[in-house]
Coordinates of C-alpha atoms and ligand atoms in Angstrom, one line a residue:
Chain H
S1 CA 0.0 0.0 0.0
A2 CA 1.0 3.6 -0.5
H3 CA 3.7 5.2 1.5
R4 CA 3.0 8.7 2.7
K5 CA 5.1 11.6 3.8
F6 CA 3.8 13.0 7.1
D7 CA 5.0 16.5 6.4
D8 CA 3.4 19.9 7.0
P9 CA 1.2 20.0 3.9
F10 CA -0.2 16.6 5.0
W11 CA -1.1 17.8 8.5
E12 CA -2.5 21.0 7.0
E13 CA -4.7 19.1 4.7
L14 CA -6.0 16.9 7.5
E15 CA -6.7 20.0 9.6
E16 CA -8.7 21.4 6.7
V17 CA -10.7 18.1 6.5
L18 CA -11.5 18.2 10.2
I19 CA -12.4 21.9 10.3
M20 CA -14.6 21.5 7.2
A21 CA -16.4 18.7 9.1
D22 CA -17.1 21.2 12.0
V23 CA -14.7 19.6 14.4
G24 CA -13.5 23.1 15.1
H25 CA -10.0 24.6 15.1
Q26 CA -9.1 23.8 18.7
S27 CA -10.3 20.2 18.8
A28 CA -8.7 19.6 15.4
G29 CA -5.5 20.8 16.9
K30 CA -5.8 18.5 19.9
L31 CA -6.5 15.6 17.6
L32 CA -3.6 16.4 15.3
D33 CA -1.2 16.6 18.3
R34 CA -2.2 13.1 19.4
L35 CA -1.8 11.8 15.9
K36 CA 1.6 13.3 15.3
A37 CA 2.8 11.8 18.5
R38 CA 1.6 8.4 17.6
V39 CA 3.0 8.6 14.0
R40 CA 6.4 9.3 15.5
K41 CA 6.2 6.8 18.2
E42 CA 4.8 3.9 16.2
K43 CA 6.8 4.8 13.1
I44 CA 3.8 4.7 10.9
E45 CA 4.6 5.0 7.2
E46 CA 1.7 3.8 5.2
S47 CA -1.5 5.6 4.4
E48 CA -3.7 2.7 5.3
A49 CA -2.1 2.3 8.7
F50 CA -2.6 6.0 9.3
R51 CA -6.2 5.9 8.3
E52 CA -6.8 3.1 10.7
M53 CA -5.1 4.9 13.5
L54 CA -7.1 8.1 12.8
R55 CA -10.3 6.1 12.9
Q56 CA -9.3 4.5 16.2
E57 CA -8.4 7.8 17.7
L58 CA -11.7 9.4 16.7
A59 CA -13.8 6.5 17.8
A60 CA -12.0 6.3 21.2
I61 CA -13.1 9.9 22.0
F62 CA -16.7 8.9 22.5
P63 CA -17.8 7.6 25.8
E64 CA -20.4 4.8 26.0
P65 CA -23.9 5.9 27.0
K66 CA -24.6 5.0 30.6
S67 CA -27.2 2.2 30.9
V68 CA -30.0 3.3 33.2
A69 CA -31.2 0.9 35.8
V70 CA -34.7 0.2 34.6
P71 CA -36.8 1.9 37.2
Q72 CA -39.9 0.6 39.0
G73 CA -42.8 2.1 37.2
P74 CA -42.3 4.4 34.2
E75 CA -39.0 5.5 32.9
I76 CA -39.2 9.2 32.4
V77 CA -37.2 10.7 29.5
L78 CA -36.9 14.4 29.1
V79 CA -36.0 15.7 25.7
V80 CA -34.5 19.2 25.3
G81 CA -32.7 21.3 22.7
V82 CA -32.7 24.5 20.7
N83 CA -35.4 25.4 18.1
G84 CA -35.9 23.1 15.2
V85 CA -33.2 20.5 15.8
G86 CA -35.6 17.6 15.7
K87 CA -36.8 17.0 19.2
T88 CA -40.4 16.1 18.4
T89 CA -39.5 13.9 15.5
T90 CA -36.8 12.2 17.6
I91 CA -39.4 11.4 20.2
A92 CA -41.5 9.8 17.5
K93 CA -38.5 7.7 16.5
L94 CA -37.8 6.7 20.1
A95 CA -41.4 5.9 20.8
H96 CA -41.5 3.8 17.7
R97 CA -38.4 1.9 18.8
A98 CA -39.7 1.4 22.3
Q99 CA -43.1 0.2 20.9
M100 CA -41.3 -2.3 18.7
Q101 CA -39.5 -3.6 21.8
G102 CA -42.9 -4.3 23.3
R103 CA -42.8 -1.4 25.8
K104 CA -45.9 0.6 26.6
V105 CA -45.2 4.2 25.6
L106 CA -46.7 7.5 26.6
V107 CA -45.6 10.7 24.8
A108 CA -46.4 14.0 26.5
A109 CA -46.9 17.3 24.8
G110 CA -44.6 19.6 26.9
D111 CA -44.3 22.1 24.1
T112 CA -47.4 24.2 24.8
F113 CA -45.9 27.2 23.1
R114 CA -45.1 26.7 19.5
A115 CA -47.9 26.9 16.9
A116 CA -49.3 23.4 16.3
A117 CA -46.5 21.7 18.3
I118 CA -49.2 19.6 20.1
E119 CA -50.9 18.6 16.9
Q120 CA -47.6 17.5 15.5
L121 CA -46.8 15.3 18.4
G122 CA -50.3 14.0 18.4
I123 CA -50.0 12.8 14.8
W124 CA -46.8 11.1 15.6
A125 CA -48.4 9.4 18.6
K126 CA -51.1 8.0 16.4
R127 CA -48.6 6.8 13.8
T128 CA -46.4 5.1 16.3
G129 CA -49.2 3.7 18.3
A130 CA -48.0 5.4 21.5
D131 CA -50.5 6.9 24.0
F132 CA -50.6 10.7 24.0
F133 CA -50.9 13.1 26.9
T134 CA -51.7 16.8 26.5
K135 CA -53.1 19.6 28.5
G136 CA -53.6 21.9 25.5
E137 CA -51.9 25.0 24.2
G138 CA -50.6 27.5 26.7
A139 CA -50.6 25.1 29.7
D140 CA -47.7 25.2 32.1
P141 CA -45.1 22.7 30.9
A142 CA -44.3 21.7 34.4
A143 CA -47.9 20.9 35.0
V144 CA -47.9 18.8 31.9
A145 CA -44.8 16.9 33.2
Y146 CA -46.4 16.3 36.6
E147 CA -49.7 15.1 35.2
A148 CA -48.0 13.0 32.5
V149 CA -46.3 11.0 35.2
D150 CA -49.6 10.5 36.9
A151 CA -51.1 9.3 33.7
A152 CA -48.3 6.9 33.1
L153 CA -48.5 5.5 36.7
K154 CA -52.2 4.9 36.2
G155 CA -51.9 3.7 32.7
G156 CA -49.1 1.2 33.5
H157 CA -46.7 2.7 30.9
D158 CA -43.1 1.6 30.8
V159 CA -41.7 4.8 29.4
V160 CA -42.7 8.4 29.0
F161 CA -41.1 10.7 26.5
L162 CA -41.7 14.4 27.4
D163 CA -41.4 16.8 24.6
T164 CA -40.3 20.4 25.4
A165 CA -40.5 23.6 23.4
G166 CA -37.4 24.5 21.5
R167 CA -35.4 27.3 23.2
L168 CA -32.1 29.0 22.8
H169 CA -29.8 28.0 25.6
T170 CA -29.0 31.7 26.2
K171 CA -32.5 32.5 27.3
V172 CA -32.3 32.5 31.1
D173 CA -36.0 32.4 31.8
L174 CA -36.7 29.5 29.4
M175 CA -33.8 27.6 30.9
D176 CA -35.2 28.1 34.3
E177 CA -38.4 26.7 33.0
L178 CA -36.6 23.5 32.2
R179 CA -35.1 23.4 35.6
K180 CA -38.5 23.6 37.0
I181 CA -39.8 20.8 34.9
K182 CA -37.0 18.7 36.0
R183 CA -37.6 19.5 39.7
V184 CA -41.3 18.8 39.4
L185 CA -40.6 15.4 37.8
G186 CA -38.2 14.5 40.6
K187 CA -40.7 15.4 43.2
K188 CA -43.5 13.5 41.6
L189 CA -41.4 10.4 41.0
P190 CA -38.0 9.9 42.8
G191 CA -35.2 9.5 40.2
A192 CA -37.2 11.1 37.5
P193 CA -36.2 12.2 34.9
H194 CA -34.2 9.0 34.5
R195 CA -32.7 10.3 31.3
C196 CA -32.3 13.7 29.9
L197 CA -31.6 13.8 26.1
L198 CA -30.1 16.8 24.4
V199 CA -31.0 16.8 20.7
L200 CA -28.3 18.4 18.4
D201 CA -28.6 19.1 14.7
A202 CA -25.7 17.8 12.8
T203 CA -25.6 20.8 10.6
T204 CA -24.8 23.0 13.6
G205 CA -21.3 24.5 13.9
Q206 CA -19.4 25.6 16.9
N207 CA -22.5 26.9 18.6
A208 CA -23.4 23.3 19.6
L209 CA -20.6 23.6 22.3
S210 CA -22.4 26.4 23.9
Q211 CA -25.7 24.6 23.6
T212 CA -24.3 21.5 25.3
K213 CA -22.7 23.5 28.1
L214 CA -25.8 25.5 29.0
F215 CA -28.3 22.7 28.7
N216 CA -26.1 20.5 30.8
E217 CA -25.8 23.2 33.4
A218 CA -29.6 23.5 33.5
V219 CA -30.7 19.9 33.5
T220 CA -27.6 17.6 33.5
V221 CA -27.6 16.0 30.0
D222 CA -27.1 12.2 30.0
E223 CA -27.0 11.6 26.3
I224 CA -26.9 13.4 23.0
I225 CA -28.9 12.5 19.9
L226 CA -27.5 13.8 16.7
T227 CA -30.1 14.5 14.0
K228 CA -30.0 15.2 10.3
L229 CA -27.0 13.1 9.5
D230 CA -28.7 12.1 6.3
G231 CA -27.5 15.4 4.7
T232 CA -24.0 16.3 3.7
S233 CA -23.0 17.6 7.2
K234 CA -20.5 15.4 9.0
G235 CA -21.6 16.5 12.5
G236 CA -18.0 16.8 13.5
I237 CA -18.9 19.2 16.3
V238 CA -19.6 16.1 18.5
V239 CA -15.9 15.4 18.5
A240 CA -15.3 18.7 20.2
I241 CA -18.2 18.0 22.5
A242 CA -16.8 14.6 23.5
L243 CA -13.4 16.1 24.0
E244 CA -14.7 19.0 26.1
H245 CA -17.7 17.5 27.9
N246 CA -17.2 13.8 27.7
M247 CA -20.8 13.4 26.7
P248 CA -22.1 10.2 25.2
I249 CA -24.0 10.1 21.9
S250 CA -26.7 7.4 22.0
F251 CA -28.5 7.7 18.6
I252 CA -28.3 9.4 15.3
G253 CA -31.2 10.7 13.1
L254 CA -31.1 9.8 9.5
G255 CA -34.3 11.1 8.1
E256 CA -37.8 12.3 8.8
K257 CA -39.6 9.0 9.2
M258 CA -40.0 7.2 12.5
E259 CA -37.8 4.4 11.4
D260 CA -34.9 6.7 10.7
L261 CA -33.0 6.3 13.9
R262 CA -29.8 4.3 14.5
P263 CA -27.6 3.6 17.5
F264 CA -24.5 5.7 17.4
S265 CA -21.3 3.9 16.5
G266 CA -18.1 5.8 17.0
E267 CA -16.3 3.7 14.4
D268 CA -18.9 4.3 11.6
F269 CA -19.0 8.0 12.6
A270 CA -15.2 8.2 12.4
K271 CA -15.2 6.5 9.0
A272 CA -17.8 8.9 7.6
L273 CA -16.0 11.9 9.0
V274 CA -12.6 11.4 7.4
N275 CA -13.7 9.8 4.1
Chain D
M1 CA -26.1 40.0 16.7
F2 CA -22.5 39.0 15.8
D3 CA -21.4 40.3 19.2
S4 CA -18.8 37.7 20.0
L5 CA -17.3 37.8 16.6
A6 CA -17.1 41.6 17.0
D7 CA -15.4 41.2 20.3
R8 CA -12.8 38.9 18.9
L9 CA -12.0 41.0 15.9
Q10 CA -11.9 44.2 17.8
S11 CA -9.3 42.9 20.2
V12 CA -7.2 41.8 17.2
F13 CA -7.5 45.3 15.7
K14 CA -6.5 46.9 18.9
K15 CA -3.3 45.0 18.8
I16 CA -2.7 45.9 15.1
R17 CA -3.4 49.6 15.7
G18 CA -1.2 49.5 18.8
H19 CA 1.9 48.8 16.7
G20 CA 3.6 52.0 15.9
R21 CA 5.3 50.3 13.0
L22 CA 4.0 47.3 11.3
D23 CA 6.2 44.7 9.6
E24 CA 5.2 41.7 7.6
K25 CA 5.5 39.5 10.6
S26 CA 3.1 41.5 12.8
V27 CA 0.6 41.6 9.9
Q28 CA 0.9 37.9 9.5
E29 CA 0.4 37.5 13.2
G30 CA -2.7 39.7 13.1
L31 CA -4.1 37.9 10.1
R32 CA -3.7 34.6 11.9
E33 CA -5.9 35.8 14.6
V34 CA -8.5 37.2 12.2
R35 CA -8.5 33.8 10.6
L36 CA -9.1 32.1 13.9
A37 CA -11.8 34.5 14.9
L38 CA -13.6 33.8 11.6
L39 CA -13.2 30.0 11.8
E40 CA -14.5 30.0 15.4
A41 CA -17.5 31.9 14.1
D42 CA -18.1 29.1 11.6
V43 CA -17.2 31.1 8.5
N44 CA -16.5 28.5 5.9
F45 CA -12.9 27.3 5.7
K46 CA -12.5 28.3 2.1
V47 CA -14.2 31.6 2.5
V48 CA -11.9 32.4 5.3
K49 CA -8.9 31.5 3.3
D50 CA -9.9 33.7 0.4
F51 CA -10.7 36.5 2.8
V52 CA -7.4 36.4 4.6
D53 CA -5.5 36.0 1.3
R54 CA -7.1 39.1 -0.1
V55 CA -6.4 41.2 3.0
R56 CA -2.8 40.0 3.0
D57 CA -2.3 40.9 -0.6
R58 CA -3.5 44.4 -0.1
A59 CA -1.8 44.9 3.3
M60 CA 1.7 43.7 2.4
G61 CA 2.4 46.5 -0.1
Q62 CA 4.9 49.2 0.7
D63 CA 2.3 51.9 0.5
V64 CA 0.6 50.3 3.5
L65 CA 3.5 49.1 5.6
G66 CA 5.6 52.1 4.9
S67 CA 2.8 54.6 5.6
L68 CA 2.5 56.7 8.7
T69 CA -0.5 54.8 10.1
P70 CA 0.0 51.2 8.9
G71 CA -2.2 49.7 11.7
Q72 CA -5.1 52.0 10.8
Q73 CA -4.8 51.1 7.1
V74 CA -4.7 47.3 7.7
V75 CA -7.9 47.7 9.8
K76 CA -9.5 49.7 7.0
I77 CA -8.6 47.0 4.5
V78 CA -10.3 44.3 6.7
H79 CA -13.3 46.6 7.0
D80 CA -13.6 47.1 3.3
E81 CA -13.3 43.4 2.7
M82 CA -15.9 42.7 5.4
V83 CA -18.4 45.1 3.8
E84 CA -17.7 43.3 0.5
L85 CA -18.3 40.0 2.2
L86 CA -21.6 41.0 3.8
G87 CA -22.9 43.1 1.0
G88 CA -23.6 46.9 0.8
E89 CA -26.9 48.7 1.6
H90 CA -30.0 46.9 2.6
L91 CA -32.0 45.5 -0.2
G92 CA -35.8 45.2 0.5
L93 CA -38.3 42.8 -1.0
Q94 CA -38.5 43.3 -4.8
L95 CA -42.2 42.8 -5.6
Q96 CA -42.6 44.6 -8.9
G97 CA -44.2 42.8 -11.8
K98 CA -47.3 40.7 -11.7
T99 CA -49.9 41.0 -9.0
P100 CA -50.3 39.1 -6.8
A101 CA -46.6 39.1 -6.1
I102 CA -45.2 35.7 -4.9
I103 CA -42.6 35.1 -2.3
M104 CA -41.3 31.5 -1.8
L105 CA -39.5 30.4 1.3
V106 CA -37.1 27.5 1.0
G107 CA -34.5 25.8 3.0
L108 CA -33.4 22.9 5.1
Q109 CA -35.6 21.2 7.7
G110 CA -36.2 23.3 10.8
S111 CA -34.4 26.4 9.6
G112 CA -37.4 28.6 10.4
K113 CA -39.4 28.9 7.1
T114 CA -42.9 28.7 8.5
T115 CA -42.2 31.1 11.3
T116 CA -40.5 33.5 8.9
A117 CA -43.5 33.3 6.5
A118 CA -45.7 34.6 9.4
K119 CA -43.1 37.3 10.3
L120 CA -43.0 38.5 6.7
A121 CA -46.8 38.7 6.6
L122 CA -46.7 41.1 9.5
H123 CA -43.8 43.0 7.8
L124 CA -45.8 43.3 4.6
R125 CA -49.0 44.4 6.3
R126 CA -47.0 47.2 8.0
M127 CA -46.0 48.2 4.4
K128 CA -49.7 48.4 3.6
R129 CA -49.7 45.3 1.5
S130 CA -52.3 42.5 1.8
P131 CA -50.4 39.2 2.4
Y132 CA -51.8 35.7 1.9
L133 CA -50.1 32.9 3.7
V134 CA -49.9 29.7 1.6
P135 CA -49.0 26.4 3.3
A136 CA -47.3 24.2 0.7
D137 CA -45.7 21.8 3.1
V138 CA -47.8 18.7 2.7
Y139 CA -45.3 16.4 4.4
R140 CA -44.4 17.5 7.9
P141 CA -47.0 16.5 10.5
A142 CA -49.2 19.5 11.3
A143 CA -47.2 21.9 9.1
I144 CA -50.4 23.3 7.6
D145 CA -51.9 23.7 11.0
Q146 CA -48.8 25.5 12.2
L147 CA -49.1 28.2 9.5
H148 CA -52.8 28.5 10.0
T149 CA -52.4 29.0 13.7
L150 CA -49.8 31.8 13.1
A151 CA -52.1 33.3 10.5
G152 CA -54.9 33.3 13.0
Q153 CA -52.7 35.0 15.6
L154 CA -51.9 37.7 13.1
G155 CA -55.4 38.0 11.6
V156 CA -53.9 37.3 8.1
P157 CA -55.8 35.1 5.7
A158 CA -54.3 31.7 4.9
F159 CA -55.1 29.3 2.0
A160 CA -56.9 26.1 3.0
S161 CA -54.4 23.6 1.8
T162 CA -54.8 19.9 2.7
P163 CA -52.0 17.3 2.9
E164 CA -53.6 15.5 0.0
M165 CA -53.0 18.3 -2.4
K166 CA -49.9 18.7 -4.6
P167 CA -47.7 21.7 -3.7
V168 CA -47.8 23.1 -7.3
D169 CA -51.6 22.9 -7.3
I170 CA -51.8 24.6 -3.9
C171 CA -49.8 27.6 -5.3
M172 CA -51.9 27.9 -8.4
Q173 CA -55.2 27.6 -6.6
A174 CA -54.0 30.0 -3.9
R175 CA -53.1 32.5 -6.5
E176 CA -56.6 32.4 -8.0
E177 CA -58.1 32.7 -4.5
A178 CA -55.8 35.7 -3.8
V179 CA -57.1 37.5 -6.9
R180 CA -60.7 36.8 -5.9
K181 CA -60.0 38.1 -2.4
G182 CA -58.0 41.1 -3.5
L183 CA -54.8 40.0 -1.8
D184 CA -51.6 41.2 -3.4
V185 CA -48.7 39.1 -1.9
L186 CA -48.5 35.3 -1.6
L187 CA -46.1 33.9 1.0
V188 CA -45.5 30.3 0.0
D189 CA -44.2 28.2 2.9
T190 CA -42.5 25.1 1.5
A191 CA -41.5 21.9 3.3
G192 CA -38.0 21.7 4.6
R193 CA -35.8 19.5 2.5
L194 CA -32.2 18.4 2.0
H195 CA -30.3 19.9 -1.0
I196 CA -29.4 16.4 -2.0
D197 CA -33.0 15.2 -2.2
E198 CA -33.5 15.3 -5.9
L199 CA -37.2 14.6 -5.9
L200 CA -38.0 17.3 -3.4
M201 CA -35.7 19.8 -5.0
E202 CA -37.5 19.1 -8.3
E203 CA -40.7 20.0 -6.6
L204 CA -39.3 23.5 -5.8
V205 CA -38.2 23.9 -9.4
A206 CA -41.7 23.0 -10.5
I207 CA -43.3 25.4 -8.1
K208 CA -41.0 28.2 -9.3
A209 CA -41.8 27.4 -13.0
A210 CA -45.6 27.4 -12.4
A211 CA -45.8 30.3 -10.0
G212 CA -43.1 32.6 -11.2
P213 CA -42.2 34.1 -7.8
Q214 CA -40.6 37.5 -7.5
E215 CA -38.7 36.4 -4.5
I216 CA -37.2 33.1 -3.5
L217 CA -35.8 33.5 0.0
F218 CA -33.4 30.9 1.4
V219 CA -34.0 30.6 5.1
A220 CA -30.9 29.6 7.0
D221 CA -30.3 28.9 10.7
A222 CA -27.6 31.2 12.1
M223 CA -26.0 28.3 14.0
T224 CA -25.2 26.4 10.9
G225 CA -21.6 25.2 10.5
Q226 CA -19.3 24.6 7.6
D227 CA -21.9 22.8 5.4
A228 CA -23.9 25.9 5.0
V229 CA -22.2 26.8 1.7
N230 CA -22.8 23.4 0.1
V231 CA -26.5 23.7 0.9
A232 CA -26.9 27.3 -0.2
V233 CA -25.0 26.7 -3.4
K234 CA -27.2 23.8 -4.4
F235 CA -30.4 25.7 -3.6
D236 CA -29.1 28.7 -5.6
E237 CA -28.0 26.6 -8.5
L238 CA -31.4 25.1 -8.9
L239 CA -33.6 28.0 -8.0
D240 CA -31.6 31.2 -8.5
L241 CA -32.3 32.6 -5.0
T242 CA -33.1 36.3 -4.6
G243 CA -32.2 36.6 -1.0
I244 CA -31.3 35.1 2.4
V245 CA -33.1 35.2 5.7
L246 CA -31.0 34.3 8.7
T247 CA -32.9 33.0 11.7
K248 CA -32.2 32.5 15.4
M249 CA -29.7 35.3 15.5
E250 CA -30.7 36.6 19.0
G251 CA -28.7 33.9 20.8
D252 CA -25.0 33.6 20.9
A253 CA -24.5 32.3 17.4
R254 CA -21.5 33.9 15.9
G255 CA -23.3 33.9 12.5
G256 CA -20.4 32.9 10.3
A257 CA -22.8 31.0 8.1
A258 CA -24.3 34.3 7.1
L259 CA -21.0 35.5 5.8
S260 CA -20.3 32.2 4.1
I261 CA -23.7 32.0 2.4
K262 CA -23.6 35.6 1.2
S263 CA -20.1 35.1 -0.1
V264 CA -20.7 31.9 -2.1
T265 CA -24.1 32.8 -3.6
G266 CA -23.6 36.6 -3.9
K267 CA -27.2 36.9 -2.8
P268 CA -28.1 39.6 -0.2
I269 CA -29.1 38.9 3.3
K270 CA -32.5 40.6 3.5
F271 CA -33.8 39.8 7.0
V272 CA -32.7 38.4 10.3
G273 CA -34.9 36.4 12.7
M274 CA -34.4 37.6 16.3
G275 CA -36.8 35.4 18.2
E276 CA -39.8 33.1 18.0
K277 CA -42.5 35.7 18.0
V278 CA -44.0 37.0 14.8
S279 CA -42.7 40.5 15.5
D280 CA -39.1 39.2 15.9
L281 CA -37.9 40.1 12.4
E282 CA -35.3 42.8 11.5
V283 CA -34.4 44.1 8.2
F284 CA -30.7 43.5 7.5
H285 CA -28.3 46.4 6.9
P286 CA -25.0 44.8 5.8
D287 CA -23.0 48.1 6.0
R288 CA -24.2 48.8 9.5
V289 CA -23.5 45.3 10.6
A290 CA -20.0 45.3 9.1
S291 CA -19.2 48.5 11.0
R292 CA -20.6 47.1 14.2
I293 CA -18.6 43.9 13.8
L294 CA -15.5 45.9 13.3
G295 CA -16.3 48.5 16.0
M296 CA -16.3 51.5 13.7
Ligands
LIG301 N1 -33.4 15.2 7.2 C1 -33.8 15.1 8.5 N2 -34.7 15.9 9.0 C2 -35.1 15.7 10.3 C3 -34.5 14.8 11.1 N3 -35.0 14.9 12.3 C4 -36.0 15.9 12.2 N4 -36.0 16.4 11.0 C5 -36.9 17.4 10.4 O1 -36.5 18.6 11.1 C6 -37.6 19.5 11.2 C7 -37.8 19.9 12.6 O2 -38.1 18.8 13.4 P1 -38.9 18.8 14.8 O3 -39.0 17.5 15.3 O4 -40.2 19.6 14.6 O5 -37.9 19.7 15.6 P2 -38.1 20.3 17.1 O6 -36.8 20.3 17.7 O7 -39.2 19.6 17.8 O8 -38.6 21.8 16.7 P3 -39.2 22.8 17.7 O9 -40.2 22.1 18.6 O10 -39.9 23.8 16.8 O11 -38.1 23.4 18.5 C8 -38.8 18.7 10.6 O12 -39.0 19.0 9.3 C9 -38.4 17.3 10.7 O13 -39.0 16.4 9.8 C10 -33.4 14.0 10.6 O14 -32.8 13.1 11.2 N5 -33.1 14.2 9.2
LIG302 N1 -35.1 31.5 18.8 C1 -35.6 31.6 17.5 N2 -36.4 30.6 17.1 C2 -36.8 30.7 15.9 C3 -36.6 31.8 15.0 N3 -37.2 31.5 13.8 C4 -37.9 30.3 14.0 N4 -37.6 29.8 15.2 C5 -38.1 28.6 15.8 O1 -37.4 27.5 15.1 C6 -38.2 26.4 15.1 C7 -38.4 25.9 13.7 O2 -39.1 26.9 13.0 P1 -40.1 26.6 11.8 O3 -40.7 27.9 11.3 O4 -41.1 25.5 12.2 O5 -39.1 26.0 10.8 P2 -39.3 25.4 9.3 O6 -38.1 25.8 8.5 O7 -40.6 25.8 8.8 O8 -39.3 23.8 9.7 P3 -39.7 22.6 8.7 O9 -41.0 23.1 8.0 O10 -39.8 21.5 9.5 O11 -38.6 22.5 7.7 C8 -39.5 26.8 15.8 O12 -39.4 26.4 17.2 C9 -39.5 28.3 15.7 O13 -40.2 28.8 16.7 C10 -35.8 32.8 15.5 O14 -35.5 33.8 14.8 N5 -35.3 32.7 16.8
LIG303 K1 -31.7 23.8 12.4
LIG304 MG1 -40.9 20.2 18.7
LIG305 MG1 -42.2 24.6 8.2

């Protein structure tokens, strides 16, 4: 196989590939430092060996999602993120997945603000066969959360996916609202929410770092779901997020249908990123 | 808007201006920091490269470095190039020609098209026009409902599309309806789609061919990263866009996508979305924004 000179132009080209994939200048730099050290130490000389090492290094960055102890009663999953990233659609996908696994699912319309957000989730509930909880437009989202848990306890549901309105992470009052939702859930059911999912759009650039930081500060994010990877964006920003926040990615979104969800694989992701 | 990019660049400029004398090395140093500031703001890698190369070419000449105020001159070169990158004066909606005029909103999923359609309806009404909201997204669950709800909040009429209709038919029927109702601007909300989805991109081309819109606005999320240029170029190639709307600019997005999209398409940024409410729309003044980014 081809020999390769690991000279400055080579590293510059790789930096370009990483930055163009939204990995970011700083994280690309970190990654390159690691790679340079390994190339020197392991005396790597061939392109294929280097590619393999690059894929390994990238894949190793991502921590495994924590497995949640399956709780007594319903598992409560809180879904958060900025506007338009794909929260509601992702809930449909997760609900579909859980239904296929034979779990009894309730989806709750915690976005009581955006026009027709409730109707949108209602249609998805019908399509997935999940049960649907709503208190209508304008209701207090914390009250929706509280009563949805009640409904799930009564209904014998295994899992509740709570949708929330999109919000920019910089809006203090709206982030406080999320804190309140989380607090109310914990009061209603000890341990709830059992998982808090941050949905990120793969087309997002460096701003996703700020999103992750501020949503994590507000509600402690357990997992990230990366949507819209069916486009031409590489979603490289999650490399920076993994490096800075050590946050696991559980699923990726690959389309607008409820089947378009895949478990995240660091290796596949790495392959797609540098090809 | 663009605040953190502005902060970064201004501190670089302070350094450059602070040099009594500038040599090639200190200019290179300054440009490296400009490059970093732009990359961290998500300006496309290639756009940044071209930008920095142009500034370097102009700044390295003896007439700049040998002048009495070299720092000042370098900053001015960056300013000029930035104005060039963002575009000059504000360009409003161009609705001359056939009545009713037609504005089409296009873009990726979730970028803010439906919300922007409602915002533009309010904007048009303030200009004493009579807007008609036309839901042509027959795919996304409750998309039609969403636009009807917003129309209801505004008291602006909306066409009664159904998910069973074809988007082209919706536009043609809506136009007839607008004529009957005496409404003079159609705002056509299309479904979000990927630029690589050939079938759905064809649909936009067909709507354009049938309806002959005066404006085709590309609605883009200000938080978009490096891929913004690929998307915008493809939409522009197929549709010949007339302008850009940048949404979600009220947060901490550095907005580099705006600079990139403008740069690769040459199409003007006409409006900026500054919130979720229908009143959260601002007209975009490139020259003012360039000055603000550069602290001038
Ligand atoms: N191509 C693609 N589109 C997606 C994906 N996930 C969601 N979408 C689309 O993105 C758009 C926004 O999705 P939503 O689920 O409404 O996003 P949201 O985060 O709930 O939005 P808000 O509630 O308004 O903040 C819709 O058009 C979805 O069909 C994905 O994985 N790929
Ligand atoms: N913060 C903020 N949110 C915005 C802005 N413009 C739109 N949004 C929100 O972004 C989300 C998506 O907006 P939509 O108007 O549904 O986007 P769309 O492009 O029509 O989405 P699809 O039809 O699914 O492709 C919603 O939650 C909107 O409220 C803005 O300027 N600022
Ligand atoms: K988006
Ligand atoms: Mg939603
Ligand atoms: Mg829409």
